[in-house]
Amino acid sequence: MAGPGNWNDPDMLVIGNFGLSYEQQRAQMALWAIMASPLMMSVDLRTIKEESKAILKNKNVIAINQDSLGIQGTRKWQKGGIQLWTRPISQGAWAFVLLNTHNDVPSRVTVQIQDIVGKVEMLDQVYQLFEVFDGTDLGFAKPTDSKSFIVNPTGVFMGMLTPTESFGESRSIFDRL
């Protein structure tokens, strides 16, 4: 198990090397962040494409990877070619990844928020939902809510839920980490 002083090592990131599509590169970065794995690159930085460099330098994803709790994420479920990975992070927030292992068409995936945050005592707790790669605010959700996401083939949707005090309280996701 990962934690301060003990880290997973699924190997180096191959983002920017030949062979991975843009979606697969995002998937690898998201999974390494959820697993609290070291972010070691194996690419020649002199020749990397800008889109690959942007993935490797994404401050939001790196913030999740480097979260001070250091808790390893886990796969909560797999339904067909879709997997849900979750990870608790600082200040009661949760990071999650929906991974689509299908290679043909995008998939619409509906997730119960309680599947991400687990069983909570306060079912009326409100979370603010963000897309991690671009920081888009996707509104609010309670544990009893369901949300749907489109996940590209061999790609991911990476999100974060941060607890709020009320529906009217909007704040940047990464100001809290």
Short mmCIF file of C-alpha atoms in Angstrom, two decimals:
data_model
loop_
_atom_site.label_atom_id
_atom_site.label_comp_id
_atom_site.label_asym_id
_atom_site.label_seq_id
_atom_site.Cartn_x
_atom_site.Cartn_y
_atom_site.Cartn_z
CA MET A 1 0.00 0.00 0.00
CA ALA A 2 1.17 3.48 -0.83
CA GLY A 3 1.61 6.12 1.86
CA PRO A 4 4.26 8.47 3.16
CA GLY A 5 7.55 6.61 2.83
CA ASN A 6 6.06 3.78 0.73
CA TRP A 7 5.13 4.45 -2.90
CA ASN A 8 3.83 2.36 -5.77
CA ASP A 9 6.10 2.00 -8.75
CA PRO A 10 4.14 0.81 -11.80
CA ASP A 11 7.12 1.95 -13.94
CA MET A 12 7.97 5.10 -15.85
CA LEU A 13 5.47 7.26 -17.66
CA VAL A 14 5.73 6.73 -21.42
CA ILE A 15 3.79 9.91 -22.20
CA GLY A 16 5.37 11.57 -25.25
CA ASN A 17 7.00 8.39 -26.51
CA PHE A 18 5.71 6.67 -29.61
CA GLY A 19 2.78 4.31 -29.41
CA LEU A 20 0.28 6.04 -27.12
CA SER A 21 -2.62 8.10 -28.40
CA TYR A 22 -3.48 11.41 -26.75
CA GLU A 23 -6.30 9.71 -24.79
CA GLN A 24 -3.99 6.90 -23.65
CA GLN A 25 -1.43 9.45 -22.45
CA ARG A 26 -4.10 11.21 -20.37
CA ALA A 27 -5.19 7.81 -19.02
CA GLN A 28 -1.68 6.91 -17.92
CA MET A 29 -1.15 10.26 -16.16
CA ALA A 30 -4.53 10.03 -14.40
CA LEU A 31 -3.95 6.47 -13.19
CA TRP A 32 -0.45 7.28 -11.90
CA ALA A 33 -1.93 10.23 -9.98
CA ILE A 34 -4.73 8.11 -8.48
CA MET A 35 -2.24 5.40 -7.46
CA ALA A 36 0.10 7.96 -5.81
CA SER A 37 2.91 6.66 -8.01
CA PRO A 38 6.21 8.44 -8.69
CA LEU A 39 6.01 10.55 -11.85
CA MET A 40 9.19 9.51 -13.64
CA MET A 41 9.34 10.25 -17.35
CA SER A 42 11.03 8.20 -20.03
CA VAL A 43 10.76 10.73 -22.85
CA ASP A 44 13.37 12.90 -24.56
CA LEU A 45 12.28 16.39 -23.46
CA ARG A 46 14.02 17.92 -26.50
CA THR A 47 11.59 16.26 -28.89
CA ILE A 48 8.31 15.91 -26.95
CA LYS A 49 5.11 17.22 -28.55
CA GLU A 50 3.41 20.17 -26.86
CA GLU A 51 0.23 18.18 -26.13
CA SER A 52 2.26 15.52 -24.33
CA LYS A 53 4.24 18.13 -22.43
CA ALA A 54 0.98 19.74 -21.30
CA ILE A 55 -0.21 16.43 -19.85
CA LEU A 56 3.04 15.92 -17.95
CA LYS A 57 2.98 19.49 -16.60
CA ASN A 58 -0.70 19.58 -15.62
CA LYS A 59 -0.67 21.22 -12.19
CA ASN A 60 -4.08 19.86 -11.20
CA VAL A 61 -3.13 16.24 -11.86
CA ILE A 62 0.25 16.71 -10.19
CA ALA A 63 -1.47 18.22 -7.11
CA ILE A 64 -3.54 15.04 -6.74
CA ASN A 65 -0.50 12.82 -7.26
CA GLN A 66 1.47 14.78 -4.64
CA ASP A 67 -1.36 15.11 -2.09
CA SER A 68 0.03 15.12 1.44
CA LEU A 69 -2.15 12.25 2.65
CA GLY A 70 -0.29 9.97 0.25
CA ILE A 71 -3.15 7.46 0.22
CA GLN A 72 -3.21 5.08 -2.72
CA GLY A 73 -6.37 5.05 -4.81
CA THR A 74 -8.26 1.84 -5.46
CA ARG A 75 -10.45 0.42 -8.16
CA LYS A 76 -14.01 0.50 -6.81
CA TRP A 77 -15.65 -1.38 -9.66
CA GLN A 78 -15.38 -2.62 -13.19
CA LYS A 79 -18.46 -2.87 -15.39
CA GLY A 80 -17.59 -4.26 -18.78
CA GLY A 81 -14.77 -2.12 -20.13
CA ILE A 82 -15.34 0.74 -17.66
CA GLN A 83 -13.46 1.05 -14.38
CA LEU A 84 -13.97 3.47 -11.47
CA TRP A 85 -10.86 4.38 -9.46
CA THR A 86 -11.10 6.61 -6.36
CA ARG A 87 -8.67 8.24 -3.98
CA PRO A 88 -9.27 10.25 -0.79
CA ILE A 89 -7.20 13.42 -0.67
CA SER A 90 -6.70 16.30 1.75
CA GLN A 91 -9.52 18.28 3.34
CA GLY A 92 -12.18 15.64 2.77
CA ALA A 93 -11.92 15.78 -1.03
CA TRP A 94 -11.98 12.82 -3.42
CA ALA A 95 -10.26 12.33 -6.77
CA PHE A 96 -11.65 9.78 -9.21
CA VAL A 97 -10.96 8.33 -12.62
CA LEU A 98 -13.35 6.67 -15.02
CA LEU A 99 -11.25 4.53 -17.39
CA ASN A 100 -12.73 3.29 -20.66
CA THR A 101 -10.79 0.24 -21.88
CA HIS A 102 -12.97 -0.10 -24.99
CA ASN A 103 -11.25 0.99 -28.19
CA ASP A 104 -14.24 1.64 -30.44
CA VAL A 105 -16.63 4.42 -29.32
CA PRO A 106 -17.01 6.88 -26.44
CA SER A 107 -19.06 5.59 -23.51
CA ARG A 108 -21.61 7.41 -21.39
CA VAL A 109 -20.92 6.37 -17.80
CA THR A 110 -23.28 7.10 -14.92
CA VAL A 111 -21.81 7.01 -11.44
CA GLN A 112 -23.40 7.25 -8.02
CA ILE A 113 -21.51 9.91 -6.06
CA GLN A 114 -21.64 7.56 -3.06
CA ASP A 115 -19.57 5.08 -5.12
CA ILE A 116 -16.80 7.71 -5.09
CA VAL A 117 -17.02 9.12 -1.56
CA GLY A 118 -18.11 5.92 0.15
CA LYS A 119 -20.74 5.64 2.82
CA VAL A 120 -21.05 8.99 4.52
CA GLU A 121 -22.87 9.87 7.70
CA MET A 122 -24.31 13.08 6.24
CA LEU A 123 -26.19 12.23 3.07
CA ASP A 124 -26.91 15.94 2.64
CA GLN A 125 -23.18 16.79 2.38
CA VAL A 126 -22.67 18.89 -0.75
CA TYR A 127 -19.62 18.43 -2.97
CA GLN A 128 -18.38 20.67 -5.73
CA LEU A 129 -17.44 18.66 -8.84
CA PHE A 130 -14.53 19.55 -11.11
CA GLU A 131 -12.94 18.06 -14.22
CA VAL A 132 -9.28 17.81 -13.24
CA PHE A 133 -7.34 18.19 -16.51
CA ASP A 134 -8.85 21.58 -17.37
CA GLY A 135 -10.31 22.59 -13.99
CA THR A 136 -13.87 23.02 -15.29
CA ASP A 137 -16.44 23.50 -12.54
CA LEU A 138 -19.23 20.96 -13.16
CA GLY A 139 -21.53 22.09 -10.37
CA PHE A 140 -22.61 20.46 -7.15
CA ALA A 141 -23.57 16.95 -6.05
CA LYS A 142 -24.71 15.07 -2.96
CA PRO A 143 -23.81 11.43 -2.16
CA THR A 144 -27.32 10.38 -3.19
CA ASP A 145 -26.91 11.95 -6.67
CA SER A 146 -25.85 10.30 -9.91
CA LYS A 147 -23.71 12.02 -12.54
CA SER A 148 -23.04 11.00 -16.15
CA PHE A 149 -19.79 11.50 -18.03
CA ILE A 150 -18.63 10.80 -21.58
CA VAL A 151 -15.36 8.83 -21.60
CA ASN A 152 -13.45 8.47 -24.87
CA PRO A 153 -12.18 5.08 -26.07
CA THR A 154 -8.99 4.06 -24.19
CA GLY A 155 -9.35 7.36 -22.32
CA VAL A 156 -10.40 8.74 -18.97
CA PHE A 157 -12.57 11.24 -17.24
CA MET A 158 -10.71 12.52 -14.18
CA GLY A 159 -12.74 14.35 -11.60
CA MET A 160 -12.58 15.72 -8.09
CA LEU A 161 -15.24 16.23 -5.45
CA THR A 162 -14.56 18.81 -2.74
CA PRO A 163 -16.87 19.25 0.25
CA THR A 164 -18.64 22.61 0.48
CA GLU A 165 -20.73 24.30 3.13
CA SER A 166 -23.63 25.09 0.80
CA PHE A 167 -24.70 25.03 -2.83
CA GLY A 168 -23.89 28.74 -3.13
CA GLU A 169 -20.26 28.39 -2.09
CA SER A 170 -18.12 28.08 -5.20
CA ARG A 171 -14.35 27.94 -4.93
CA SER A 172 -11.43 26.78 -6.99
CA ILE A 173 -10.67 23.14 -6.48
CA PHE A 174 -6.95 23.52 -6.16
CA ASP A 175 -7.01 26.43 -3.74
CA ARG A 176 -7.98 23.87 -1.11
CA LEU A 177 -5.11 21.42 -1.62
#
